[in-house]
GROMACS .gro file of C-alpha atoms in nm:
model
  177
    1UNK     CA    1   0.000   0.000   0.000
    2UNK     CA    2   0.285   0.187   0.058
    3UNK     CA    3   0.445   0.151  -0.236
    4UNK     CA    4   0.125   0.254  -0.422
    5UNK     CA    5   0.095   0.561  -0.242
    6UNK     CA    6   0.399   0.657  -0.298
    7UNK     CA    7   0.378   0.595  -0.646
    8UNK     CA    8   0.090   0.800  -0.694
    9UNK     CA    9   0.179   1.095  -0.505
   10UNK     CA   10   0.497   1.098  -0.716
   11UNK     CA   11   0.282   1.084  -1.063
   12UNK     CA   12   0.096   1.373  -0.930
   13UNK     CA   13   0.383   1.578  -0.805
   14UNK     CA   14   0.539   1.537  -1.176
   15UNK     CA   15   0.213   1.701  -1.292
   16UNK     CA   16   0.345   2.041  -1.142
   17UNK     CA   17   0.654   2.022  -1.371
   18UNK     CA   18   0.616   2.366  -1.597
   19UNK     CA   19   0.680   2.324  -1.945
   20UNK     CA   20   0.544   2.624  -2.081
   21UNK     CA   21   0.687   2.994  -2.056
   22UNK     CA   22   0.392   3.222  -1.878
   23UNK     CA   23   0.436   3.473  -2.199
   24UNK     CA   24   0.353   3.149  -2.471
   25UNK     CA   25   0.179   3.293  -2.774
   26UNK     CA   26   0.303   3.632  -2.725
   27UNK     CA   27   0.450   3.748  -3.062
   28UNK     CA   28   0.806   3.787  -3.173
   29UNK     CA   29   0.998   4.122  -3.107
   30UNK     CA   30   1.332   4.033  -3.288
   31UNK     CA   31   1.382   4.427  -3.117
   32UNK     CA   32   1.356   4.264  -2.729
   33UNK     CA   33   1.356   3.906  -2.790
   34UNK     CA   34   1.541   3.620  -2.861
   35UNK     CA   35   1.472   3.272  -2.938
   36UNK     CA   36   1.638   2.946  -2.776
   37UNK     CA   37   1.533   2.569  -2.904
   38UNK     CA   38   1.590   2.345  -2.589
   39UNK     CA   39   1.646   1.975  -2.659
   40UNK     CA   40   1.499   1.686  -2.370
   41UNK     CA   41   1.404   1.339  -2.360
   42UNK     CA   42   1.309   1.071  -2.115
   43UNK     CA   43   1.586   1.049  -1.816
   44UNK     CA   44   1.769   1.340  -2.006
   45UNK     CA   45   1.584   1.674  -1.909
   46UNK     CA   46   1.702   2.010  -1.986
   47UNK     CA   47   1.599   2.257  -1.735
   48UNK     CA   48   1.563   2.684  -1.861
   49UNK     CA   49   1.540   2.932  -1.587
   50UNK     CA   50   1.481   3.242  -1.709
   51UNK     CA   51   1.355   3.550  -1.534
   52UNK     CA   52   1.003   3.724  -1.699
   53UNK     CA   53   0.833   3.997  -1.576
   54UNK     CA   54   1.075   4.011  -1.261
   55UNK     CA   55   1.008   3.642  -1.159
   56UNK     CA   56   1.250   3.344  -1.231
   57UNK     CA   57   1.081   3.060  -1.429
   58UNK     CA   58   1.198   2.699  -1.434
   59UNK     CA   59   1.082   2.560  -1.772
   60UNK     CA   60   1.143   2.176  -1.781
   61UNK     CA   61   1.230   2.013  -2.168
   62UNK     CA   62   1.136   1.648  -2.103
   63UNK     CA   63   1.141   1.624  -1.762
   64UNK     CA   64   0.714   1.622  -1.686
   65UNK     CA   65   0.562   1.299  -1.702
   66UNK     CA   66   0.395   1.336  -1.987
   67UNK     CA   67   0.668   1.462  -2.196
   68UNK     CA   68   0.910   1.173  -2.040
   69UNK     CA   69   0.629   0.877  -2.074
   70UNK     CA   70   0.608   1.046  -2.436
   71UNK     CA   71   0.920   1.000  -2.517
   72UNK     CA   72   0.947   0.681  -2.391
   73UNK     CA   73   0.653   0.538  -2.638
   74UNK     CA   74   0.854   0.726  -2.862
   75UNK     CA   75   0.545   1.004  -2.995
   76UNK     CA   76   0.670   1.313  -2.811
   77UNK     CA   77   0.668   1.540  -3.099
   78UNK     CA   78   0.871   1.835  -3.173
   79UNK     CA   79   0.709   2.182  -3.081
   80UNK     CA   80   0.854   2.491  -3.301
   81UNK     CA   81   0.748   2.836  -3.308
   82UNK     CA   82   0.969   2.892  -3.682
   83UNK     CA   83   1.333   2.913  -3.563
   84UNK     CA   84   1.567   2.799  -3.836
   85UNK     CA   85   1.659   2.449  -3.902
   86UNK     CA   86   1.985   2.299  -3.803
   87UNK     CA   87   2.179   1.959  -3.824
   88UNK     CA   88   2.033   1.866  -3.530
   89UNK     CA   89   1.678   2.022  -3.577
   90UNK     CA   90   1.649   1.822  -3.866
   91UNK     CA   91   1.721   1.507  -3.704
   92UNK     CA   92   1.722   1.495  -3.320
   93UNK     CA   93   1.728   1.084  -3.326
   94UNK     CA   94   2.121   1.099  -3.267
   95UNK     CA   95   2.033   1.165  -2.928
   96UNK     CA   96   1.801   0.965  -2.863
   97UNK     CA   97   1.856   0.667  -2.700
   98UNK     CA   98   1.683   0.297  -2.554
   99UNK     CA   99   1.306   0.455  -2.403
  100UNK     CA  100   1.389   0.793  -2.484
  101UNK     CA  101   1.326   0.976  -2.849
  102UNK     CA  102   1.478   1.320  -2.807
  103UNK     CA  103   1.251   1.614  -2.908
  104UNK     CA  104   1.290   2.024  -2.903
  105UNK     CA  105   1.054   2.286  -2.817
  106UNK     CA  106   1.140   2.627  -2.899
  107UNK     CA  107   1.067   2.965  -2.684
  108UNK     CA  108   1.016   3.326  -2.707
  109UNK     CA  109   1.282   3.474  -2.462
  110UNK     CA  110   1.398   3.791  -2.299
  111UNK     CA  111   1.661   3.967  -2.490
  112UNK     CA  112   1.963   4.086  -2.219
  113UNK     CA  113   1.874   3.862  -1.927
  114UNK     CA  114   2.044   3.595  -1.784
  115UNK     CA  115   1.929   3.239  -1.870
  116UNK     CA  116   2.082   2.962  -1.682
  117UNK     CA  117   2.010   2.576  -1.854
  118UNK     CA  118   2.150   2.250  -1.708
  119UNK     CA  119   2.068   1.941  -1.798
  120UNK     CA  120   1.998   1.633  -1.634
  121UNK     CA  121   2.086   1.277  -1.696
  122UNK     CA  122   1.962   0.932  -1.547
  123UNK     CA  123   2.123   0.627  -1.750
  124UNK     CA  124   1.930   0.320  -1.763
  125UNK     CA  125   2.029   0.088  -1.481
  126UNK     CA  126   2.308  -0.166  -1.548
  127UNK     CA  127   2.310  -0.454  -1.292
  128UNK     CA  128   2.615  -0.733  -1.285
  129UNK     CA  129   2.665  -0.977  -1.061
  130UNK     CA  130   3.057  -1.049  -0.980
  131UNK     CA  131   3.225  -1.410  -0.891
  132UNK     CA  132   3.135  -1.426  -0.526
  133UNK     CA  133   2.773  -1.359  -0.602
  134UNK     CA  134   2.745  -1.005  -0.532
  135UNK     CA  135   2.491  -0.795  -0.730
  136UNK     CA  136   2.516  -0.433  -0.764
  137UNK     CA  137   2.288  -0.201  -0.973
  138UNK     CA  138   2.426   0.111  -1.096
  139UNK     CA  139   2.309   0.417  -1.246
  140UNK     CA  140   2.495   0.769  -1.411
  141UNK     CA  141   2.351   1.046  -1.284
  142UNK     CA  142   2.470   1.438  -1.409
  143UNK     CA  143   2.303   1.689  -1.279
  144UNK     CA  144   2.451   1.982  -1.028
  145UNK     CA  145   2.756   2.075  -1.168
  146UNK     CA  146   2.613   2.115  -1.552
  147UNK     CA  147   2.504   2.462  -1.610
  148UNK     CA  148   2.579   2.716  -1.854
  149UNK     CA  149   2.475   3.087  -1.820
  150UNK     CA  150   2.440   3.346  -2.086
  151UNK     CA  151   2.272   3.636  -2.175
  152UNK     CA  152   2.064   3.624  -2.523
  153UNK     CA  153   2.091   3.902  -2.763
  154UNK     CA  154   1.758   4.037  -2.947
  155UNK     CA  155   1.721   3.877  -3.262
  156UNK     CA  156   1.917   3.595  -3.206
  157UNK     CA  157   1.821   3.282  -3.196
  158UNK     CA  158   2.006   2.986  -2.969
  159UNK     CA  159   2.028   2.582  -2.951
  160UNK     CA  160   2.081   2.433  -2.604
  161UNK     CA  161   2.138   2.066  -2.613
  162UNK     CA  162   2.321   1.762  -2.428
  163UNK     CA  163   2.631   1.582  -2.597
  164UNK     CA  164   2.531   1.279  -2.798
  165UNK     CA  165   2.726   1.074  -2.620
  166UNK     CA  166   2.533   0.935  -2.335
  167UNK     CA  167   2.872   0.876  -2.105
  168UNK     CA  168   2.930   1.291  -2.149
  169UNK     CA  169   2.731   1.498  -1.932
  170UNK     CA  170   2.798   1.857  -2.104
  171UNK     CA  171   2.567   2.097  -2.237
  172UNK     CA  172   2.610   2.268  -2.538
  173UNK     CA  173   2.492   2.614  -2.640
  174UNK     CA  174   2.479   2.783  -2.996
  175UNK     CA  175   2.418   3.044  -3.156
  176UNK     CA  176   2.233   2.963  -3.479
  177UNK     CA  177   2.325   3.154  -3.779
   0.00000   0.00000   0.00000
């Protein structure tokens, strides 16, 4: 019983994830804007926090449980609002990985502010049992010290994603040209 509570008060917490900026559908000012397409995916979240109209949001790129259960059936679609294509636009499946298509969702953003993303990671479990018997699960976990701060210029337009190797917890920023 314990175990289900648990369980559901989880789900239900992961339901207060926000994945949505509080100025969505509020038009383009290349003038005071820019633009930033964040990549996530099941057990590899990237996290935005970004302060709008003086409060500091935490937007969540795969990380809810409906993006990450999603991504794990593999029908998390991509969400754009008409940034340009890139490399890995075009084709985020080179991140993706066993449960987990990769997808992007693209925001409006303030121009001159400080946006901190970080990115999370959660490797599937790899359990081995050694000669005397012993068996030990393990897991990767990056979190913490992944971060990368920068301030967006208006009219620019930015790519945050994770290396596509799974073993390397960096995040990568660009500015797309």
């Amino acid at each position: 019983m314990k175990k289900l509570t648990l369980a559901l008060s989880l789900l239900m917490l992961t339901g207060c994830i926000t994945t949505e900026m509080p100025n969505a559908g509020k038009p383009y000012n290349p003038q005071t804007d820019a633009r930033v397409r964040i990549f996530g995916q099941n057990e590899r979240p990237t996290i935005m926090y970004v302060e709008v109209n003086g409060k500091e949001e935490k937007i969540n790129v795969g990380g809810s449980f409906g993006q990450a259960f999603s991504s794990m059936l593999r029908i998390k679609g991509n969400e754009s609002i008409g940034m340009p294509e890139t490399p890995l636009s075009k084709d985020p499946s080179i991140l993706s990985g066993i449960l987990s298509k990769s997808f992007f969702k693209e925001f409006i953003i303030p121009a001159g502010k400080e946006i901190t993303v970080k990115n999370g990671m959660r490797t599937v479990p790899h359990t081995f049992t050694d000669t005397t018997g012993k068996t030990t699960t393990s897991y990767k976990y990056c979190e913490e010290n992944n971060k990368f701060t920068f301030i967006p210029l208006a009219g620019k337009d930015y790519e945050v994603a994770p290396s596509s190797n799974i073993n390397d917890c960096r995040i990568y920023v660009t500015e797309i040209k």
